[in-house]
């Protein structure tokens, strides 16, 4: 008994020890598993700090409930992502929840890492090594997910509405859940087969496995959620890139409009429909699992929809721009087709045979200043051209060719008023002229003839010097012009009628249509001659009589800044019907009458010279001597003194002379003084040609220009000059009379059908107009019924057609647009350039030319350009860099048209002083 008892004692002790050991192992395992259970679920939602309960219900492939689990989690400290490098070698051998999603930004301590390794070892001990078959299934599952993700990307790229993307995500989520369920069942069966030992231990392990599976699935879902978010971002970028690379013209505006409307309504109108479809597809999911999926889909929709809306909005904006441009083009084409003169059916280009039949100022002038094109490879971007204000003492009144101080300092003498003549810089300036302080939109004609804004021409010296003679007066914020002058204090209209009574044959507005006013002052004479249908070219020097020409232009009266000094005036010979000089202090009689002989050159044979100056009616010794000298001079040049008429109201008198119409008087002179000019001296050559004290013979051949007086106005406007004969080739290659007629018909159609309505120009605000390249003057002729005047410019290297312009009752001037024009800033309301810039840029740069355009045009003024397409493009870029508003650009068959408007913009920096 004793032995037996002793023998059983050790056995019982061994059994107890073994049971204790097993219990300890199970307890430690449970503790380790408990710790492991806490670690993967230690990150709580960032939106809550309260206790969280997660339940998951997973269905098998038949739709039956496989298992359900729950786990209570306490909120824990947020940890960082694990180092991905640890898992890069054998990622397939790791549990699914080993890799945390990218958006799970948590921190991890060294102790946590150690715990993870213990958990991994325990898992391997409990579950054993995965079979090759299970790994293969897992790889196939991941491959299927990858393929479906690619499919989802392609569908998102092709479609704007992400509804199909959501459906694909639903299907993918269901398939993944089923595969996870199947894998869990396989794992459970394997664990049951491989496990041995105490049944309590096996049940505890199985219970723990059941508890940990939802965590694995939650890790899987989190990882899949991360992947889907990444796919959505990738799809978003791909869609934006694809959309931006497609030309806007490939989109249908109506489709875009519908797409945008559908996308705007979808978050509201279609949200309920999406939820219902989602509920039907996921009926076996628990409520909270559905909420998770809804949250994911809403996130996808939130991430994708704004970019699509933004892209579609940009597309719609682009489509609207294209539609507007198309409408402008259609409007332009419609206008052109209405006129019967579209760009491809316009007047022909200049004939290449012109040099054989037409002269130019470039060929004629003795001292023509050579111009060479700059051959440098300066490819500076026009659009980004840097503009500066002109750094000059004249400020807002800067005229580059008259204010060239550097050139003026080099003059050896000023005896012939050389300092008042043109001295242009070697290169045209590219600076911009500032606006006067307080500048306002000019007053419209005809009110502007009587008053202008003081701050637009803020000069008072002329008002102080000539105020008593009714030239100009300061009246508050205005400068007023009573309509008088030195010789007509009581009004210009009375003076004009006085001259008509003195010489009835003057016939204002009929026989006398084009007048030259020398020493014009503020040009009141020319301003009121408009009432008699007379055009007056007024000029005066930029001298101590401050800004008199600027006053005239601001009033809306034609004028240029010029002086009779050492060079010929920029007009052809025999073109003015009448020349006027009211109390002008020009010493006509000195230097063998050289200045008066220049007037003789430009005066039409049979035309009148009106001289109302103190030597005519005053008896001072100086005036008497001048009068005697003038009598002798006018007799020697064969001018007839028609009458000396006194004006009792103004207490003045006027001497009126007439130029001969034949050479008989010249041949009968006892002395050849002044002499007749050499036959080789061309009376039309004026560009940089010095004055000569000689006379040109009067044309007497009935087919020569000047041999006959033109038809009365307005008949002369539309009728080709008699001296244009069919044997002479016109500018466009046809006989000259036909060319003239075709040009007039062309511009009449273009102006009436396009310019009057198609360019957005309010012609009621237009008064001063310049045609920068007038050929026959057709553009100005087409505007004859509008209350404006046009300065026609014939380029010095173009065919000399300026005499034709004068013959038809218009006026103009020679000029080289590689230089500055002799006018004050802000002189013109509208500039018109027909095929100017394409020809100009072969000789000089366009930047200075456009800077000159900006200088001449008033704020709010317009520019119309018709030219070759490449020239139009270059001009457009320059105008945009000048902050002009381009209203219209249209090109067809290498020809284009542009309409633009100047604003008030000025640079803030000044040009560096050289």
CSV table of C-alpha atoms in Angstrom, one decimal, residues 326-754:
chain,number,residue,atom,x,y,z
A,326,UNK,CA,-16.1,81.0,-85.6
A,327,UNK,CA,-19.0,83.5,-85.4
A,328,UNK,CA,-16.6,86.4,-86.0
A,329,UNK,CA,-15.2,84.5,-88.9
A,330,UNK,CA,-18.6,83.7,-90.3
A,331,UNK,CA,-19.7,87.3,-89.7
A,332,UNK,CA,-16.5,88.4,-91.5
A,333,UNK,CA,-17.1,86.0,-94.4
A,334,UNK,CA,-20.7,87.0,-94.6
A,335,UNK,CA,-19.8,90.7,-94.7
A,336,UNK,CA,-17.1,90.0,-97.3
A,337,UNK,CA,-19.5,87.9,-99.4
A,338,UNK,CA,-22.2,90.6,-99.1
A,339,UNK,CA,-19.8,93.1,-100.5
A,340,UNK,CA,-18.8,90.8,-103.3
A,341,UNK,CA,-15.2,91.5,-102.3
A,342,UNK,CA,-13.9,88.8,-100.0
A,343,UNK,CA,-10.2,88.5,-99.3
A,344,UNK,CA,-9.7,86.0,-102.1
A,345,UNK,CA,-11.6,88.3,-104.5
A,346,UNK,CA,-10.0,91.6,-103.5
A,347,UNK,CA,-8.2,94.0,-105.8
A,348,UNK,CA,-5.1,92.6,-107.4
A,349,UNK,CA,-1.7,93.1,-105.9
A,350,UNK,CA,0.6,95.7,-107.3
A,351,UNK,CA,2.1,94.9,-110.7
A,352,UNK,CA,5.7,94.1,-110.9
A,353,UNK,CA,6.0,96.3,-114.0
A,354,UNK,CA,5.4,99.5,-111.9
A,355,UNK,CA,9.0,100.7,-112.1
A,356,UNK,CA,8.7,101.1,-115.9
A,357,UNK,CA,5.8,103.6,-115.7
A,358,UNK,CA,5.7,105.1,-112.2
A,359,UNK,CA,8.3,107.2,-110.4
A,360,UNK,CA,8.7,107.3,-106.6
A,361,UNK,CA,10.2,109.9,-104.2
A,362,UNK,CA,13.0,107.4,-103.6
A,363,UNK,CA,14.0,107.5,-107.2
A,364,UNK,CA,13.3,111.2,-107.7
A,365,UNK,CA,14.9,112.8,-104.6
A,366,UNK,CA,18.5,114.0,-105.0
A,367,UNK,CA,19.4,113.7,-101.3
A,368,UNK,CA,17.2,110.6,-100.5
A,369,UNK,CA,18.3,109.1,-97.2
A,370,UNK,CA,19.2,105.5,-97.8
A,371,UNK,CA,17.5,102.9,-95.6
A,372,UNK,CA,18.9,99.4,-95.1
A,373,UNK,CA,17.2,96.6,-93.5
A,374,UNK,CA,18.6,95.3,-90.2
A,375,UNK,CA,19.9,91.9,-91.0
A,376,UNK,CA,20.6,90.9,-87.4
A,377,UNK,CA,19.0,87.6,-86.2
A,378,UNK,CA,17.2,89.3,-83.4
A,379,UNK,CA,14.3,86.9,-82.6
A,380,UNK,CA,13.1,88.8,-79.6
A,381,UNK,CA,9.6,87.7,-78.6
A,382,UNK,CA,7.2,90.4,-79.7
A,383,UNK,CA,4.5,89.3,-77.2
A,384,UNK,CA,6.9,89.8,-74.3
A,385,UNK,CA,8.5,93.0,-75.6
A,386,UNK,CA,9.4,95.3,-72.8
A,387,UNK,CA,8.1,98.8,-73.3
A,388,UNK,CA,9.3,102.0,-71.4
A,389,UNK,CA,8.3,105.6,-71.3
A,390,UNK,CA,10.2,108.0,-73.4
A,391,UNK,CA,12.8,109.8,-71.3
A,392,UNK,CA,12.7,113.2,-73.0
A,393,UNK,CA,12.3,116.7,-71.8
A,394,UNK,CA,9.2,117.3,-74.0
A,395,UNK,CA,7.3,114.6,-72.1
A,396,UNK,CA,3.7,114.1,-73.4
A,397,UNK,CA,4.4,116.3,-76.5
A,398,UNK,CA,7.4,114.3,-77.8
A,399,UNK,CA,7.9,114.4,-81.6
A,400,UNK,CA,11.0,112.2,-82.3
A,401,UNK,CA,12.0,113.8,-85.6
A,402,UNK,CA,11.6,117.4,-84.3
A,403,UNK,CA,12.9,116.9,-80.8
A,404,UNK,CA,16.1,115.2,-81.7
A,405,UNK,CA,18.4,117.2,-79.4
A,406,UNK,CA,21.5,115.2,-80.4
A,407,UNK,CA,21.1,116.1,-84.0
A,408,UNK,CA,20.2,119.7,-83.3
A,409,UNK,CA,23.4,120.2,-81.4
A,410,UNK,CA,25.4,119.2,-84.6
A,411,UNK,CA,23.8,121.9,-86.8
A,412,UNK,CA,26.3,124.4,-88.1
A,413,UNK,CA,23.7,127.1,-88.7
A,414,UNK,CA,20.0,127.8,-88.0
A,415,UNK,CA,19.8,130.7,-90.5
A,416,UNK,CA,17.2,128.9,-92.6
A,417,UNK,CA,15.3,127.5,-89.7
A,418,UNK,CA,17.1,124.2,-90.0
A,419,UNK,CA,16.4,123.6,-86.3
A,420,UNK,CA,12.7,123.5,-87.0
A,421,UNK,CA,13.0,120.9,-89.7
A,422,UNK,CA,13.0,117.1,-89.5
A,423,UNK,CA,16.1,115.4,-88.0
A,424,UNK,CA,15.1,111.9,-87.3
A,425,UNK,CA,17.0,109.4,-85.1
A,426,UNK,CA,19.1,106.8,-86.9
A,427,UNK,CA,16.8,104.2,-85.4
A,428,UNK,CA,13.2,104.8,-84.7
A,429,UNK,CA,12.4,105.0,-81.0
A,430,UNK,CA,10.7,102.1,-79.3
A,431,UNK,CA,9.6,104.1,-76.2
A,432,UNK,CA,6.0,105.2,-75.5
A,433,UNK,CA,4.9,108.8,-74.8
A,434,UNK,CA,3.2,109.4,-71.5
A,435,UNK,CA,-0.2,110.9,-71.2
A,436,UNK,CA,-0.7,114.4,-69.8
A,437,UNK,CA,-2.0,114.5,-66.3
A,438,UNK,CA,-5.7,114.8,-66.3
A,439,UNK,CA,-6.1,113.7,-69.9
A,440,UNK,CA,-9.8,113.1,-71.0
A,441,UNK,CA,-11.5,111.8,-74.0
A,442,UNK,CA,-11.5,114.5,-76.6
A,443,UNK,CA,-14.6,116.5,-77.3
A,444,UNK,CA,-16.4,115.4,-80.4
A,445,UNK,CA,-16.7,117.5,-83.6
A,446,UNK,CA,-18.1,120.1,-84.2
A,447,UNK,CA,-18.1,121.2,-80.5
A,448,UNK,CA,-14.4,120.6,-80.4
A,449,UNK,CA,-13.9,123.4,-82.9
A,450,UNK,CA,-14.9,125.9,-80.2
A,451,UNK,CA,-13.5,124.3,-77.1
A,452,UNK,CA,-11.2,121.5,-75.9
A,453,UNK,CA,-10.2,120.1,-72.5
A,454,UNK,CA,-7.4,122.2,-71.0
A,455,UNK,CA,-5.5,119.2,-69.6
A,456,UNK,CA,-5.3,117.6,-73.0
A,457,UNK,CA,-3.1,120.4,-74.2
A,458,UNK,CA,-2.1,122.1,-71.0
A,459,UNK,CA,-0.3,125.2,-72.5
A,460,UNK,CA,-1.2,128.7,-71.7
A,461,UNK,CA,1.6,130.8,-73.4
A,462,UNK,CA,-0.3,131.1,-76.6
A,463,UNK,CA,-3.4,132.2,-74.7
A,464,UNK,CA,-1.3,134.8,-72.9
A,465,UNK,CA,0.3,136.1,-76.1
A,466,UNK,CA,-2.7,135.9,-78.5
A,467,UNK,CA,-5.6,136.1,-76.1
A,468,UNK,CA,-6.4,139.7,-77.1
A,469,UNK,CA,-6.5,138.5,-80.8
A,470,UNK,CA,-9.1,135.8,-80.1
A,471,UNK,CA,-6.8,132.9,-80.9
A,472,UNK,CA,-7.4,130.9,-77.7
A,473,UNK,CA,-8.6,131.7,-74.2
A,474,UNK,CA,-8.6,129.8,-70.9
A,475,UNK,CA,-12.1,129.2,-69.5
A,476,UNK,CA,-12.1,127.0,-66.5
A,477,UNK,CA,-11.3,123.5,-67.5
A,478,UNK,CA,-11.6,124.4,-71.2
A,479,UNK,CA,-9.5,126.2,-73.8
A,480,UNK,CA,-11.9,128.1,-76.0
A,481,UNK,CA,-11.5,129.4,-79.6
A,482,UNK,CA,-13.7,132.4,-80.4
A,483,UNK,CA,-13.1,131.7,-84.1
A,484,UNK,CA,-10.8,134.7,-84.7
A,485,UNK,CA,-7.2,135.3,-85.5
A,486,UNK,CA,-4.9,138.1,-86.0
A,487,UNK,CA,-6.5,139.1,-89.2
A,488,UNK,CA,-10.1,138.1,-88.4
A,489,UNK,CA,-10.7,139.0,-84.8
A,490,UNK,CA,-14.5,139.1,-85.3
A,491,UNK,CA,-14.7,135.5,-86.7
A,492,UNK,CA,-13.3,133.3,-89.4
A,493,UNK,CA,-16.6,132.9,-91.3
A,494,UNK,CA,-16.9,136.6,-91.9
A,495,UNK,CA,-13.3,136.6,-93.2
A,496,UNK,CA,-14.0,133.7,-95.5
A,497,UNK,CA,-17.0,135.4,-96.9
A,498,UNK,CA,-15.0,138.6,-97.3
A,499,UNK,CA,-12.5,136.7,-99.5
A,500,UNK,CA,-15.3,135.2,-101.6
A,501,UNK,CA,-16.7,138.6,-102.2
A,502,UNK,CA,-13.2,140.0,-103.2
A,503,UNK,CA,-12.7,137.2,-105.8
A,504,UNK,CA,-16.0,135.6,-106.9
A,505,UNK,CA,-14.1,133.1,-109.0
A,506,UNK,CA,-12.7,131.5,-105.8
A,507,UNK,CA,-16.0,129.6,-105.5
A,508,UNK,CA,-15.3,127.9,-102.1
A,509,UNK,CA,-16.1,124.2,-102.2
A,510,UNK,CA,-16.5,124.0,-106.0
A,511,UNK,CA,-13.6,125.4,-107.9
A,512,UNK,CA,-11.4,125.9,-104.7
A,513,UNK,CA,-11.5,122.6,-102.9
A,514,UNK,CA,-7.9,122.0,-101.5
A,515,UNK,CA,-6.2,124.8,-99.7
A,516,UNK,CA,-2.8,125.3,-98.1
A,517,UNK,CA,-2.7,127.5,-95.0
A,518,UNK,CA,0.8,128.7,-94.2
A,519,UNK,CA,1.6,129.7,-90.6
A,520,UNK,CA,-1.8,128.6,-89.6
A,521,UNK,CA,-1.8,129.4,-85.9
A,522,UNK,CA,-4.5,127.4,-84.3
A,523,UNK,CA,-6.0,126.7,-87.8
A,524,UNK,CA,-9.3,128.5,-87.2
A,525,UNK,CA,-9.3,129.5,-90.9
A,526,UNK,CA,-9.2,125.8,-92.0
A,527,UNK,CA,-11.6,124.8,-89.3
A,528,UNK,CA,-14.4,127.0,-90.6
A,529,UNK,CA,-13.7,126.4,-94.2
A,530,UNK,CA,-15.3,122.9,-93.6
A,531,UNK,CA,-18.6,124.8,-93.6
A,532,UNK,CA,-17.8,125.8,-97.2
A,533,UNK,CA,-16.9,122.2,-98.2
A,534,UNK,CA,-13.2,123.0,-98.4
A,535,UNK,CA,-10.2,120.8,-97.2
A,536,UNK,CA,-7.3,122.8,-95.7
A,537,UNK,CA,-3.8,121.5,-95.2
A,538,UNK,CA,-2.6,123.7,-92.3
A,539,UNK,CA,1.0,123.8,-91.1
A,540,UNK,CA,3.1,125.8,-88.7
A,541,UNK,CA,6.5,125.2,-87.1
A,542,UNK,CA,7.1,123.9,-83.6
A,543,UNK,CA,8.4,127.2,-82.2
A,544,UNK,CA,7.8,129.7,-79.5
A,545,UNK,CA,4.1,129.9,-80.4
A,546,UNK,CA,3.5,126.9,-78.2
A,547,UNK,CA,1.6,123.9,-79.5
A,548,UNK,CA,-0.4,125.8,-82.1
A,549,UNK,CA,-0.6,122.7,-84.4
A,550,UNK,CA,-1.5,120.6,-81.4
A,551,UNK,CA,-4.4,122.9,-80.6
A,552,UNK,CA,-5.6,122.5,-84.2
A,553,UNK,CA,-5.4,118.7,-84.1
A,554,UNK,CA,-7.2,118.5,-80.8
A,555,UNK,CA,-9.9,120.7,-82.2
A,556,UNK,CA,-10.3,118.2,-85.1
A,557,UNK,CA,-8.7,120.4,-87.8
A,558,UNK,CA,-6.1,119.0,-90.2
A,559,UNK,CA,-2.6,120.2,-89.5
A,560,UNK,CA,1.1,119.2,-89.6
A,561,UNK,CA,4.1,120.6,-87.9
A,562,UNK,CA,6.4,121.9,-90.6
A,563,UNK,CA,8.4,125.0,-91.6
A,564,UNK,CA,9.5,126.6,-94.8
A,565,UNK,CA,13.3,126.4,-94.1
A,566,UNK,CA,15.9,124.8,-96.3
A,567,UNK,CA,14.0,121.9,-97.9
A,568,UNK,CA,11.0,121.5,-100.1
A,569,UNK,CA,7.5,121.0,-98.6
A,570,UNK,CA,6.4,117.3,-98.7
A,571,UNK,CA,3.8,118.0,-101.4
A,572,UNK,CA,3.7,117.4,-105.2
A,573,UNK,CA,3.8,120.4,-107.6
A,574,UNK,CA,0.7,122.1,-109.0
A,575,UNK,CA,-1.8,120.6,-106.5
A,576,UNK,CA,-3.3,123.3,-104.2
A,577,UNK,CA,-6.2,125.3,-105.5
A,578,UNK,CA,-5.4,128.2,-103.2
A,579,UNK,CA,-2.6,129.2,-100.8
A,580,UNK,CA,-3.4,131.4,-97.8
A,581,UNK,CA,-1.1,133.4,-95.4
A,582,UNK,CA,-2.8,135.6,-92.8
A,583,UNK,CA,-0.3,138.0,-91.2
A,584,UNK,CA,2.4,135.3,-91.5
A,585,UNK,CA,5.7,136.9,-90.9
A,586,UNK,CA,7.5,134.9,-93.6
A,587,UNK,CA,10.2,136.9,-95.3
A,588,UNK,CA,9.0,136.1,-98.8
A,589,UNK,CA,11.2,138.6,-100.6
A,590,UNK,CA,14.6,137.6,-99.2
A,591,UNK,CA,17.2,135.3,-100.9
A,592,UNK,CA,15.8,135.9,-104.3
A,593,UNK,CA,12.3,135.0,-103.3
A,594,UNK,CA,13.2,131.3,-102.6
A,595,UNK,CA,10.3,130.8,-100.1
A,596,UNK,CA,7.7,132.3,-102.3
A,597,UNK,CA,9.0,130.2,-105.2
A,598,UNK,CA,8.3,127.1,-103.2
A,599,UNK,CA,4.6,128.3,-102.9
A,600,UNK,CA,4.7,128.8,-106.7
A,601,UNK,CA,5.8,125.2,-107.1
A,602,UNK,CA,2.9,123.7,-105.1
A,603,UNK,CA,0.2,126.2,-106.4
A,604,UNK,CA,-1.9,125.0,-109.3
A,605,UNK,CA,-1.6,127.0,-112.5
A,606,UNK,CA,-4.6,129.5,-112.3
A,607,UNK,CA,-4.7,129.2,-108.5
A,608,UNK,CA,-4.8,132.1,-106.0
A,609,UNK,CA,-2.4,133.3,-103.3
A,610,UNK,CA,-4.1,135.2,-100.5
A,611,UNK,CA,-1.8,137.4,-98.5
A,612,UNK,CA,-3.4,139.4,-95.7
A,613,UNK,CA,-0.5,140.9,-93.8
A,614,UNK,CA,0.4,144.3,-92.4
A,615,UNK,CA,2.6,145.3,-95.4
A,616,UNK,CA,-0.6,145.2,-97.5
A,617,UNK,CA,-2.5,147.9,-95.5
A,618,UNK,CA,-0.1,149.5,-93.0
A,619,UNK,CA,2.2,152.4,-93.7
A,620,UNK,CA,5.1,151.8,-91.3
A,621,UNK,CA,8.5,152.1,-93.0
A,622,UNK,CA,9.3,148.4,-92.6
A,623,UNK,CA,5.9,147.4,-94.0
A,624,UNK,CA,6.3,149.8,-96.9
A,625,UNK,CA,9.7,148.3,-97.8
A,626,UNK,CA,8.4,144.8,-97.7
A,627,UNK,CA,5.4,145.7,-99.8
A,628,UNK,CA,7.7,147.2,-102.5
A,629,UNK,CA,9.9,144.1,-102.5
A,630,UNK,CA,6.8,141.9,-102.8
A,631,UNK,CA,5.5,143.9,-105.8
A,632,UNK,CA,8.8,143.4,-107.6
A,633,UNK,CA,9.1,139.7,-106.7
A,634,UNK,CA,5.5,138.8,-107.7
A,635,UNK,CA,5.9,140.6,-111.0
A,636,UNK,CA,9.2,138.8,-111.8
A,637,UNK,CA,7.5,135.4,-111.3
A,638,UNK,CA,4.5,136.4,-113.4
A,639,UNK,CA,1.9,136.5,-110.6
A,640,UNK,CA,-1.0,138.8,-111.3
A,641,UNK,CA,-2.2,141.0,-108.5
A,642,UNK,CA,-5.9,140.5,-109.0
A,643,UNK,CA,-7.1,142.8,-106.2
A,644,UNK,CA,-6.3,144.4,-102.9
A,645,UNK,CA,-9.5,144.3,-100.8
A,646,UNK,CA,-10.1,146.0,-97.5
A,647,UNK,CA,-12.2,144.5,-94.6
A,648,UNK,CA,-13.5,147.5,-92.6
A,649,UNK,CA,-14.9,145.2,-89.8
A,650,UNK,CA,-11.5,143.7,-89.0
A,651,UNK,CA,-9.5,146.8,-90.2
A,652,UNK,CA,-7.3,144.7,-92.5
A,653,UNK,CA,-6.8,144.2,-96.2
A,654,UNK,CA,-5.9,141.2,-98.4
A,655,UNK,CA,-3.8,141.1,-101.6
A,656,UNK,CA,-4.8,138.3,-103.9
A,657,UNK,CA,-2.5,137.0,-106.6
A,658,UNK,CA,-3.0,134.5,-109.3
A,659,UNK,CA,-0.5,132.1,-110.9
A,660,UNK,CA,-0.3,132.1,-114.7
A,661,UNK,CA,-1.6,129.3,-116.8
A,662,UNK,CA,0.9,129.7,-119.6
A,663,UNK,CA,4.6,130.2,-120.1
A,664,UNK,CA,4.2,133.4,-122.2
A,665,UNK,CA,5.0,135.7,-119.3
A,666,UNK,CA,8.1,133.7,-118.5
A,667,UNK,CA,9.4,134.0,-122.0
A,668,UNK,CA,8.9,137.8,-122.2
A,669,UNK,CA,10.7,138.7,-119.0
A,670,UNK,CA,13.5,141.1,-119.6
A,671,UNK,CA,15.6,139.3,-117.1
A,672,UNK,CA,15.7,135.7,-116.2
A,673,UNK,CA,15.5,136.4,-112.5
A,674,UNK,CA,14.6,134.3,-110.8
A,675,UNK,CA,15.8,131.8,-113.3
A,676,UNK,CA,13.9,128.9,-114.7
A,677,UNK,CA,14.8,125.6,-113.2
A,678,UNK,CA,16.8,123.1,-115.2
A,679,UNK,CA,14.8,120.6,-117.2
A,680,UNK,CA,16.3,117.8,-115.2
A,681,UNK,CA,14.9,119.2,-112.0
A,682,UNK,CA,11.7,117.3,-111.2
A,683,UNK,CA,9.2,119.6,-109.6
A,684,UNK,CA,7.6,116.6,-107.8
A,685,UNK,CA,10.8,115.5,-106.2
A,686,UNK,CA,10.6,116.6,-102.6
A,687,UNK,CA,11.9,114.0,-100.2
A,688,UNK,CA,15.1,115.6,-98.6
A,689,UNK,CA,15.4,117.9,-101.7
A,690,UNK,CA,16.7,121.4,-100.9
A,691,UNK,CA,14.9,124.5,-101.8
A,692,UNK,CA,15.9,126.1,-105.1
A,693,UNK,CA,15.4,129.7,-106.2
A,694,UNK,CA,14.0,128.9,-109.6
A,695,UNK,CA,10.7,128.4,-111.4
A,696,UNK,CA,9.4,125.4,-113.2
A,697,UNK,CA,7.6,125.9,-116.5
A,698,UNK,CA,3.8,125.6,-116.6
A,699,UNK,CA,2.5,122.5,-118.3
A,700,UNK,CA,0.6,123.5,-121.5
A,701,UNK,CA,0.1,120.1,-123.2
A,702,UNK,CA,-3.5,119.3,-122.7
A,703,UNK,CA,-2.7,115.7,-121.7
A,704,UNK,CA,-0.2,116.9,-119.0
A,705,UNK,CA,-1.2,117.2,-115.3
A,706,UNK,CA,-1.8,120.9,-114.4
A,707,UNK,CA,-2.6,122.0,-117.9
A,708,UNK,CA,-6.4,122.1,-117.1
A,709,UNK,CA,-8.3,122.9,-114.0
A,710,UNK,CA,-10.0,119.8,-112.4
A,711,UNK,CA,-13.8,119.4,-112.5
A,712,UNK,CA,-15.7,121.2,-109.8
A,713,UNK,CA,-16.2,119.4,-106.5
A,714,UNK,CA,-17.6,116.8,-105.9
A,715,UNK,CA,-17.5,115.6,-109.5
A,716,UNK,CA,-13.7,115.4,-109.4
A,717,UNK,CA,-13.8,112.8,-106.6
A,718,UNK,CA,-15.1,109.9,-108.6
A,719,UNK,CA,-13.8,110.8,-112.0
A,720,UNK,CA,-10.4,109.6,-113.1
A,721,UNK,CA,-8.0,112.5,-113.9
A,722,UNK,CA,-7.9,113.4,-117.5
A,723,UNK,CA,-4.2,112.9,-117.7
A,724,UNK,CA,-4.5,109.2,-116.7
A,725,UNK,CA,-4.6,107.5,-120.2
A,726,UNK,CA,-5.1,103.9,-121.2
A,727,UNK,CA,-1.6,103.5,-122.4
A,728,UNK,CA,-0.3,104.0,-118.8
A,729,UNK,CA,-0.3,100.9,-116.6
A,730,UNK,CA,-2.1,101.3,-113.3
A,731,UNK,CA,-0.8,100.2,-109.9
A,732,UNK,CA,-2.6,96.9,-110.1
A,733,UNK,CA,-1.6,96.0,-113.7
A,734,UNK,CA,-4.6,97.3,-115.6
A,735,UNK,CA,-4.9,100.5,-117.7
A,736,UNK,CA,-4.7,103.4,-115.3
A,737,UNK,CA,-8.3,104.7,-115.7
A,738,UNK,CA,-9.7,101.2,-115.1
A,739,UNK,CA,-7.4,100.8,-112.1
A,740,UNK,CA,-8.6,104.0,-110.7
A,741,UNK,CA,-12.3,103.0,-111.1
A,742,UNK,CA,-11.8,99.5,-109.7
A,743,UNK,CA,-10.0,100.9,-106.7
A,744,UNK,CA,-12.8,103.3,-105.9
A,745,UNK,CA,-15.5,100.6,-106.3
A,746,UNK,CA,-13.5,98.3,-104.1
A,747,UNK,CA,-13.2,100.7,-101.2
A,748,UNK,CA,-16.8,101.9,-101.6
A,749,UNK,CA,-18.0,98.3,-101.0
A,750,UNK,CA,-15.5,97.5,-98.2
A,751,UNK,CA,-16.3,100.7,-96.3
A,752,UNK,CA,-20.1,100.5,-96.7
A,753,UNK,CA,-20.4,96.8,-96.0
A,754,UNK,CA,-17.6,96.0,-93.6
